[in-house]
Amino acid sequence: MASLGYDDTDLIPGQPWRVHDSRRPHPRIVTPAAAPGGPPSDAVVLFDGTDLSEWESARDRGEEAAWKVEDGHLEVVPGTGNVQSVKRFGDCQLHLEWAAPAEVSGESQGRGNSGVFLMGLYEIQVLDGYDNPTYADGGAGAIYGQFPPFVNACRPPGEWQSYDVIFETPRWDEGWLVEPARLTLLHNGLLVHHRQEAMGPTGHRDTSSYASPHDEEGPLMLQDHGNPTRFRNIWMRPLTDYDAE
């Protein structure tokens, strides 16, 4: 049998393992999706185009989500309120796809407006940002009210767009903030935020802060902002277990 490593090499600084250590545990196996953007084998699938069983009303927890499922997508029903996942997440990888209405109506924040809230608190803006001027920290891909994206990566109205997010929750110690939340976002495959430190949970027309600790986990929330924005292919991977098998 071929050698699987070495037992006589130097220790790696800060680790209990030697360089190419034969005894070092191997990473667990995760099967990637057959098609780009699909859920890998360890993903929690929140919407696969069939039903709303993984969702509830954000206003009335435990009540059914009032948005509609049609042609494999989830569509905002204006006036029914935000929806959120039944399951709660902390550190996570998120993939979702969204599309602003194909028929352009309104301007600035009135065009295809919605939002993706990590833990129900930290918003990544969803907006029809194609040839649609608005304030920079409110455009598509912005960490709303805090940081604009590096670039505007929007596709034309009606076309499907993707968000891939790595979210790191804030860390607290006896009520004191130790590490802020951090967000990495790829919009349509383009990096638009890289481990950006959030200033706190999202607000509107005011500055954000970490005024008090919040739960370590929270729902994924999607916003009803009065526009019939659509979503599909929503899945998350909790990033809580880095231990090798």
XYZ file of C-alpha atoms in Angstrom:
245
model
C 0.000 0.000 0.000
C 1.319 3.435 -0.929
C 2.370 5.729 1.893
C -0.399 8.104 3.027
C 1.996 10.590 4.552
C 4.959 11.015 6.856
C 5.677 10.718 10.562
C 9.132 12.326 10.627
C 8.447 15.846 9.307
C 8.360 19.107 11.265
C 5.313 20.201 13.227
C 3.192 22.838 11.507
C 3.335 26.001 13.680
C 0.175 26.387 15.726
C -1.099 22.906 14.876
C -0.718 19.480 16.472
C 0.083 17.940 13.075
C 3.293 17.406 11.154
C 3.704 18.446 7.521
C 1.969 15.731 5.430
C 1.064 13.907 8.678
C -0.167 10.385 7.969
C -2.358 10.440 11.096
C -4.157 13.693 10.359
C -7.961 13.180 10.020
C -9.384 13.570 6.556
C -12.163 16.006 5.618
C -15.677 14.594 5.528
C -17.037 13.878 2.061
C -19.712 16.168 0.614
C -21.095 15.391 -2.821
C -21.405 18.521 -4.974
C -24.509 19.221 -7.010
C -24.744 17.772 -10.507
C -25.410 21.232 -11.935
C -23.909 24.610 -10.972
C -25.907 26.352 -8.267
C -27.654 23.198 -7.103
C -27.627 22.028 -3.479
C -24.737 19.794 -2.362
C -25.417 16.681 -0.327
C -25.184 18.409 3.063
C -27.367 21.414 2.195
C -30.606 22.324 3.936
C -32.966 22.916 1.005
C -35.366 25.717 1.886
C -37.120 26.012 -1.457
C -36.970 23.537 -4.338
C -39.809 24.965 -6.385
C -42.608 22.823 -4.965
C -44.055 24.178 -1.720
C -43.712 26.489 1.297
C -43.301 23.806 3.955
C -39.975 25.327 5.093
C -41.435 28.844 5.440
C -43.685 30.775 7.792
C -45.004 34.283 8.256
C -42.398 36.572 9.806
C -45.144 38.633 11.462
C -46.898 35.639 12.996
C -44.446 32.863 13.673
C -46.064 29.481 13.160
C -48.561 30.832 10.631
C -48.306 29.774 7.006
C -46.377 31.986 4.603
C -48.791 33.824 2.306
C -46.526 34.135 -0.747
C -47.322 32.056 -3.820
C -45.529 29.194 -5.523
C -45.836 29.245 -9.300
C -43.853 27.657 -12.138
C -41.113 26.526 -9.748
C -40.519 29.879 -8.090
C -41.592 31.665 -4.924
C -43.195 35.061 -5.526
C -43.824 37.945 -3.159
C -47.519 38.684 -2.682
C -47.426 42.408 -1.905
C -49.078 43.341 1.348
C -48.815 39.909 2.982
C -45.610 40.684 4.885
C -42.171 39.124 5.094
C -41.627 35.373 5.166
C -38.912 33.501 7.032
C -37.476 30.016 7.246
C -38.788 27.745 9.967
C -35.246 26.544 10.617
C -32.672 28.772 12.308
C -29.063 29.268 11.234
C -25.853 30.865 12.492
C -22.656 30.757 10.426
C -23.762 29.586 7.009
C -23.328 29.401 3.263
C -26.407 30.579 1.366
C -27.385 30.227 -2.271
C -30.502 31.720 -3.770
C -31.697 33.064 -7.092
C -34.017 36.004 -7.607
C -35.618 37.965 -10.421
C -37.129 41.430 -10.486
C -40.382 41.804 -12.466
C -39.840 41.749 -16.223
C -42.260 44.627 -16.642
C -40.484 47.723 -15.362
C -42.599 49.762 -12.978
C -41.408 52.552 -10.705
C -37.907 53.840 -10.166
C -35.126 53.883 -7.594
C -36.245 51.899 -4.512
C -39.624 51.236 -6.109
C -38.315 48.799 -8.719
C -38.114 45.114 -7.845
C -37.361 45.841 -4.204
C -36.974 43.023 -1.691
C -34.303 41.897 0.736
C -32.482 38.869 2.097
C -32.034 39.028 5.867
C -29.473 36.703 7.462
C -30.652 35.734 10.956
C -33.644 37.952 10.194
C -31.391 40.916 11.013
C -28.662 41.574 8.441
C -30.021 42.649 5.053
C -28.535 42.144 1.630
C -30.569 44.329 -0.693
C -32.527 42.899 -3.615
C -33.422 45.511 -6.223
C -33.759 45.961 -9.955
C -30.459 47.784 -10.288
C -30.227 47.622 -14.082
C -30.139 51.209 -15.414
C -31.948 52.326 -12.266
C -30.114 55.000 -10.213
C -30.654 54.970 -6.464
C -28.597 55.668 -3.335
C -25.397 53.603 -3.336
C -25.941 51.736 -0.060
C -29.426 50.707 -1.205
C -28.570 49.130 -4.561
C -28.707 45.453 -5.410
C -26.044 43.574 -3.469
C -25.608 46.329 -0.880
C -25.381 45.573 2.810
C -28.353 47.838 3.223
C -27.692 51.244 4.694
C -24.042 50.399 5.348
C -21.890 49.345 2.381
C -22.456 49.470 -1.403
C -21.262 46.470 -3.436
C -17.871 46.690 -5.144
C -19.624 46.641 -8.538
C -23.147 46.700 -9.944
C -23.558 43.156 -11.315
C -27.277 43.345 -12.129
C -28.816 41.596 -15.093
C -31.772 43.143 -16.976
C -35.266 43.034 -15.423
C -36.907 39.607 -15.521
C -33.654 37.663 -15.766
C -32.641 35.289 -12.988
C -29.765 36.416 -10.777
C -27.795 34.572 -8.108
C -26.538 35.431 -4.641
C -23.918 33.250 -2.961
C -23.234 34.335 0.604
C -20.857 33.346 3.383
C -22.182 34.741 6.651
C -20.275 34.808 9.937
C -22.296 35.659 13.017
C -21.140 38.183 15.612
C -19.403 36.853 18.707
C -20.221 38.080 22.203
C -18.552 37.641 25.568
C -20.666 38.406 28.625
C -22.674 40.956 26.688
C -19.697 42.599 24.979
C -19.121 42.403 21.237
C -15.934 40.462 20.459
C -16.310 40.001 16.686
C -18.826 41.736 14.383
C -20.880 39.883 11.797
C -19.102 39.476 8.465
C -20.560 38.960 5.014
C -19.016 37.736 1.772
C -21.244 37.972 -1.298
C -20.967 36.933 -4.917
C -23.635 38.466 -7.157
C -23.964 36.576 -10.436
C -20.534 35.083 -9.762
C -18.837 38.444 -9.099
C -17.358 39.216 -5.694
C -19.124 42.298 -4.339
C -18.297 42.004 -0.606
C -15.360 40.200 1.000
C -15.678 39.493 4.731
C -17.233 42.910 5.157
C -17.836 43.743 8.811
C -21.461 44.688 9.362
C -21.992 47.734 11.564
C -24.881 45.965 13.282
C -28.363 44.683 12.407
C -29.970 46.545 9.514
C -31.860 49.778 10.071
C -33.569 52.304 7.804
C -32.554 55.956 7.653
C -30.371 55.544 10.722
C -27.003 54.103 11.640
C -26.654 50.537 12.848
C -24.976 49.318 16.015
C -24.591 46.277 18.223
C -26.653 47.778 21.029
C -27.254 44.418 22.697
C -26.502 40.733 22.095
C -28.937 38.674 20.046
C -29.497 34.953 19.579
C -26.721 32.878 18.045
C -29.089 31.611 15.351
C -31.953 33.138 13.415
C -34.121 32.596 10.346
C -33.475 33.479 6.755
C -36.033 36.198 6.045
C -37.238 37.463 2.650
C -38.829 40.881 2.430
C -42.199 42.013 1.115
C -41.452 45.550 -0.078
C -44.507 45.818 -2.296
C -42.990 44.409 -5.499
C -43.703 40.924 -6.962
C -40.059 39.823 -6.858
C -39.435 36.102 -7.405
C -37.068 33.613 -5.740
C -35.975 30.051 -6.470
C -33.325 27.419 -5.624
C -32.773 28.466 -2.008
C -30.443 26.367 0.127
C -28.118 26.826 3.091
C -25.200 24.950 4.589
C -24.623 25.489 8.321
C -20.919 26.121 8.880
C -20.774 24.880 12.454
C -18.884 21.609 12.055
C -15.370 21.903 10.733
C -14.185 18.706 12.419
C -12.726 16.122 10.077
C -13.970 12.576 10.253
